PDB file of C-alpha atoms in Angstrom:
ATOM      1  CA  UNK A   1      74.085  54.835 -51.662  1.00  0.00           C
ATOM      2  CA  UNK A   2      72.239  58.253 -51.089  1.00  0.00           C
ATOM      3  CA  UNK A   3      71.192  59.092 -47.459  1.00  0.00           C
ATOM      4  CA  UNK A   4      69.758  61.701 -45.752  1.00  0.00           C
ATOM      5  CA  UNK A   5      70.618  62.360 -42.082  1.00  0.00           C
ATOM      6  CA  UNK A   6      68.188  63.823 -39.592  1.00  0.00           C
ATOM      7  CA  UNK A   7      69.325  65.917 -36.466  1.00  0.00           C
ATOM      8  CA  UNK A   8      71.457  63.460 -34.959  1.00  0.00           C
ATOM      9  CA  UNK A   9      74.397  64.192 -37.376  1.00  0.00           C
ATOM     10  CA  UNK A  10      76.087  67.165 -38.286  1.00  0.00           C
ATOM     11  CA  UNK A  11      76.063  65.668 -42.137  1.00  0.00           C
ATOM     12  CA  UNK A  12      72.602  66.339 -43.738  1.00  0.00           C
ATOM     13  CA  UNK A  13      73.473  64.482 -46.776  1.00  0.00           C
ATOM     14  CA  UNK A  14      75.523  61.573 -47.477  1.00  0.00           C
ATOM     15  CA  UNK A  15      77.122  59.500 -50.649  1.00  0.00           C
ATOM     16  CA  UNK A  16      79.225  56.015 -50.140  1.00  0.00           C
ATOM     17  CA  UNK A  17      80.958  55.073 -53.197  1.00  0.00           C
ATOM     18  CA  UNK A  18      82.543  51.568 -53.147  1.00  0.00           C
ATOM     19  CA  UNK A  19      85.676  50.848 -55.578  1.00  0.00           C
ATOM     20  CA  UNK A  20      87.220  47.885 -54.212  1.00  0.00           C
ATOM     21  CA  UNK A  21      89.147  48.228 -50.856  1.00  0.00           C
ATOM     22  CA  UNK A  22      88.415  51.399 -50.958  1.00  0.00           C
ATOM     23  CA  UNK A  23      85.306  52.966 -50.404  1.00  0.00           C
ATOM     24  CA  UNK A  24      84.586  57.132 -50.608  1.00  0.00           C
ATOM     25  CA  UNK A  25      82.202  59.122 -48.710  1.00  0.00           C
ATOM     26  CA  UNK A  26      81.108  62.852 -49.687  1.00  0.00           C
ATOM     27  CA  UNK A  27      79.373  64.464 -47.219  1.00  0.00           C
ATOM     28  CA  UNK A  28      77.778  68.031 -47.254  1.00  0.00           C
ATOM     29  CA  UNK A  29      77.384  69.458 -43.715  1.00  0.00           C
ATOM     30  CA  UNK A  30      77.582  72.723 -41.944  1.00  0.00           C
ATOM     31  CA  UNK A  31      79.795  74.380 -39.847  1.00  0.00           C
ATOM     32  CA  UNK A  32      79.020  76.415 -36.540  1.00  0.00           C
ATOM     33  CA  UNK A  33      78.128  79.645 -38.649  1.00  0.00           C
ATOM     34  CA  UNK A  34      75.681  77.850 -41.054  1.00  0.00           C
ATOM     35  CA  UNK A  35      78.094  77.814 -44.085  1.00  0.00           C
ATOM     36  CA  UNK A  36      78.208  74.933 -46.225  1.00  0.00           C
ATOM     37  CA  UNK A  37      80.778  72.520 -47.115  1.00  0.00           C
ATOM     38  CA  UNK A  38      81.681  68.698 -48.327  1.00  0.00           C
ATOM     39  CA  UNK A  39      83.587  66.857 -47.106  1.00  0.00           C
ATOM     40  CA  UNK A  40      85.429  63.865 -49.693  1.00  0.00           C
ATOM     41  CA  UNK A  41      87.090  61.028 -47.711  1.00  0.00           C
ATOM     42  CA  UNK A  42      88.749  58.020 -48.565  1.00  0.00           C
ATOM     43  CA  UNK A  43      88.682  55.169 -46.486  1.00  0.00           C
ATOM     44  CA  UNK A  44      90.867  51.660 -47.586  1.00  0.00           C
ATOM     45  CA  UNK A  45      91.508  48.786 -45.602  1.00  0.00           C
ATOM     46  CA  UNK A  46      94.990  48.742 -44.960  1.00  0.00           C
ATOM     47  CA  UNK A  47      95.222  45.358 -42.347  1.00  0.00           C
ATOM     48  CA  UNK A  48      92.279  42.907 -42.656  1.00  0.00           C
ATOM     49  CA  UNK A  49      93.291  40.545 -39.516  1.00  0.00           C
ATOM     50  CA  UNK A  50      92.666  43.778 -37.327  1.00  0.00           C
ATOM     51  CA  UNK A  51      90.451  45.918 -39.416  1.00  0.00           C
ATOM     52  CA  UNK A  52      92.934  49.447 -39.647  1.00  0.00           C
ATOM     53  CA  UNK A  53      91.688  51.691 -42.135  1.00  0.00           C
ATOM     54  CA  UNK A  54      93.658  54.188 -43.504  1.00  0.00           C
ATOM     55  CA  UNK A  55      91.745  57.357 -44.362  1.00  0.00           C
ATOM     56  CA  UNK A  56      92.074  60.803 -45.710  1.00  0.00           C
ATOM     57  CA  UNK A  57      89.784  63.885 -45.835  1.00  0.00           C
ATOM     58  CA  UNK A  58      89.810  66.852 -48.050  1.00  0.00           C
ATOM     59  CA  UNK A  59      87.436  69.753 -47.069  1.00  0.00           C
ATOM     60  CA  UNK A  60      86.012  72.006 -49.540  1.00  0.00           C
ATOM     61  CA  UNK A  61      83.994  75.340 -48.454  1.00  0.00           C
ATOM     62  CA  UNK A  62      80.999  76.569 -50.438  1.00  0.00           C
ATOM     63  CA  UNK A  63      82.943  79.488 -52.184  1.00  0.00           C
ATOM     64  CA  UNK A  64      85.227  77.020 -53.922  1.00  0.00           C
ATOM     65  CA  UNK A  65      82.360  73.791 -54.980  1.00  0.00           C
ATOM     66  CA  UNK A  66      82.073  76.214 -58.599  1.00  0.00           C
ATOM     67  CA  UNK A  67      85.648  75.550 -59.084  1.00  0.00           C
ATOM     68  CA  UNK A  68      86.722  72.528 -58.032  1.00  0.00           C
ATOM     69  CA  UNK A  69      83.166  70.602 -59.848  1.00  0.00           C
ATOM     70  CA  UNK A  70      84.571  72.634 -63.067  1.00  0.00           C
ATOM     71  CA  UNK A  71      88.084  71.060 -62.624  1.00  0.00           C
ATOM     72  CA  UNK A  72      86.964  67.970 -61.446  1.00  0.00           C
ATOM     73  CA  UNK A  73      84.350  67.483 -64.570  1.00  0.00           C
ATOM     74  CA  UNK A  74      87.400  68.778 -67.058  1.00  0.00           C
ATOM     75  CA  UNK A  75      89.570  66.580 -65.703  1.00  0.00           C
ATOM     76  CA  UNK A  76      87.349  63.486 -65.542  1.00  0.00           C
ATOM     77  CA  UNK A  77      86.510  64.633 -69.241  1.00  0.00           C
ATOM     78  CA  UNK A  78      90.216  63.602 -70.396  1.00  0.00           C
ATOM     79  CA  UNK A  79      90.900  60.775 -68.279  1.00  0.00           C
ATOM     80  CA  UNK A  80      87.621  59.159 -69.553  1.00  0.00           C
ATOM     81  CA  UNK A  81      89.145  59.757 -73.103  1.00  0.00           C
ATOM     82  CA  UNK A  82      92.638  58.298 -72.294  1.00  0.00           C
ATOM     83  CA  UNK A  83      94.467  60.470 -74.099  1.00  0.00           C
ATOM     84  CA  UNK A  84      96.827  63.157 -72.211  1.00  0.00           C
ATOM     85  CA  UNK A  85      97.416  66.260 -73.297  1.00  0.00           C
ATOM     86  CA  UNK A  86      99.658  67.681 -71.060  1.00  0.00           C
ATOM     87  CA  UNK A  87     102.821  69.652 -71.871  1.00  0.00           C
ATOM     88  CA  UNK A  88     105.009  71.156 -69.833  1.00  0.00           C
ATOM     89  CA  UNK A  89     104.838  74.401 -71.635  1.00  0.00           C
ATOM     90  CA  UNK A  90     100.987  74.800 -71.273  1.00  0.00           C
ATOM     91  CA  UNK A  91     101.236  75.364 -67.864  1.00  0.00           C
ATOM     92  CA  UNK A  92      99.064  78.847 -66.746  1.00  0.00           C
ATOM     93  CA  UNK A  93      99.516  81.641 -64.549  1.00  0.00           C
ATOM     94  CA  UNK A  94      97.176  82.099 -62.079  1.00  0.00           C
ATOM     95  CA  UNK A  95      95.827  84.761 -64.090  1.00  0.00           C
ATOM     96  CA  UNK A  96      94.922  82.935 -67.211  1.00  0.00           C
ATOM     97  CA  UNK A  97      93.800  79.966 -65.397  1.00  0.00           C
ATOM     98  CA  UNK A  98      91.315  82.015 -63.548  1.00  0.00           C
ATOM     99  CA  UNK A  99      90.161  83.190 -67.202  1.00  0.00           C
ATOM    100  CA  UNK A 100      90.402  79.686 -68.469  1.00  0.00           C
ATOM    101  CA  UNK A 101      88.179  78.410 -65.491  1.00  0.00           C
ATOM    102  CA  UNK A 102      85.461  81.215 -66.108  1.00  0.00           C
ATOM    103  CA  UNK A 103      84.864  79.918 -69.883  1.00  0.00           C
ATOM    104  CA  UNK A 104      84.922  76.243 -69.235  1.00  0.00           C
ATOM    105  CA  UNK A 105      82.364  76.649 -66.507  1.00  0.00           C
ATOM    106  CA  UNK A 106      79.333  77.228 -68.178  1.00  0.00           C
ATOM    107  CA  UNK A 107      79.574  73.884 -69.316  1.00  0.00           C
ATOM    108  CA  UNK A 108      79.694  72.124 -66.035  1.00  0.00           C
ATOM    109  CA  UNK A 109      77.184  73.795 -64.872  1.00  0.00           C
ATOM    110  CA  UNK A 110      75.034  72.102 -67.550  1.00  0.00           C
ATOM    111  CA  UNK A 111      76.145  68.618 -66.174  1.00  0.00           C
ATOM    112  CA  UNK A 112      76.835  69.300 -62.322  1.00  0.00           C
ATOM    113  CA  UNK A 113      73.882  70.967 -60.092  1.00  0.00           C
ATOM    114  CA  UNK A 114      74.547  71.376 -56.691  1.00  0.00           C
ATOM    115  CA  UNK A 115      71.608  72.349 -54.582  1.00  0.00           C
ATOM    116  CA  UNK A 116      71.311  73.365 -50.853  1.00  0.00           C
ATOM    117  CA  UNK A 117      67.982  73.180 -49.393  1.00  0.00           C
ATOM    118  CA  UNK A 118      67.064  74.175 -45.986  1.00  0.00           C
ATOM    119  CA  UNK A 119      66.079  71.076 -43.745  1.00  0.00           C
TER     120      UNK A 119
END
């Protein structure tokens, strides 16, 4: 589900995901000095009789949307392919990850645009 929100919210654009119980919102919205963020959230029904959700939020600020679509898209890459590759030993340093990120993300950018628009 894709909506647009007019003035009335401080989200100007919206995604609902359903997956079961659960359902996940991403919203992009603004803050009070006009910088841009999303905001993920999971919501899951965690007493049907009285309707409790349980819910968590993870904020992510414009800076950071590069690197976290690059990680996310890598990491979606190899779960979609089922087969780990993760050793112990091939855990980075900050330093080479930062290198690491820089070469993988011309490649997301080819699948993943991300595009503010005034409104």
């Amino acid at each position: 589900m894709t909506k647009n929100y007019d003035n009335k919210s401080d989200a100007f654009y919206s995604r609902k995901v359903k997956a079961g119980q659960r359902s996940y919102y991403i919203d992009a919205k603004t803050d009070s000095k006009g910088n841009n963020y999303i905001v993920l959230t999971e919501s899951k029904n965690v007493d049907q009789p009285t309707g409790r959700a349980e819910r968590h939020r993870i904020f992510i600020y414009q800076e950071d949307f590069a690197k976290l679509s690059e990680a996310l898209l890598d990491v979606v890459a190899h779960a979609s392919t089922n087969e780990p590759d993760f050793e112990p030993t091939s855990i980075a340093s900050s330093e080479d990850s930062s290198n690491e990120t820089d070469s993988l993300l011309a490649d997301a950018e080819e699948s993943l645009c991300i595009k503010w628009e005034d409104f």
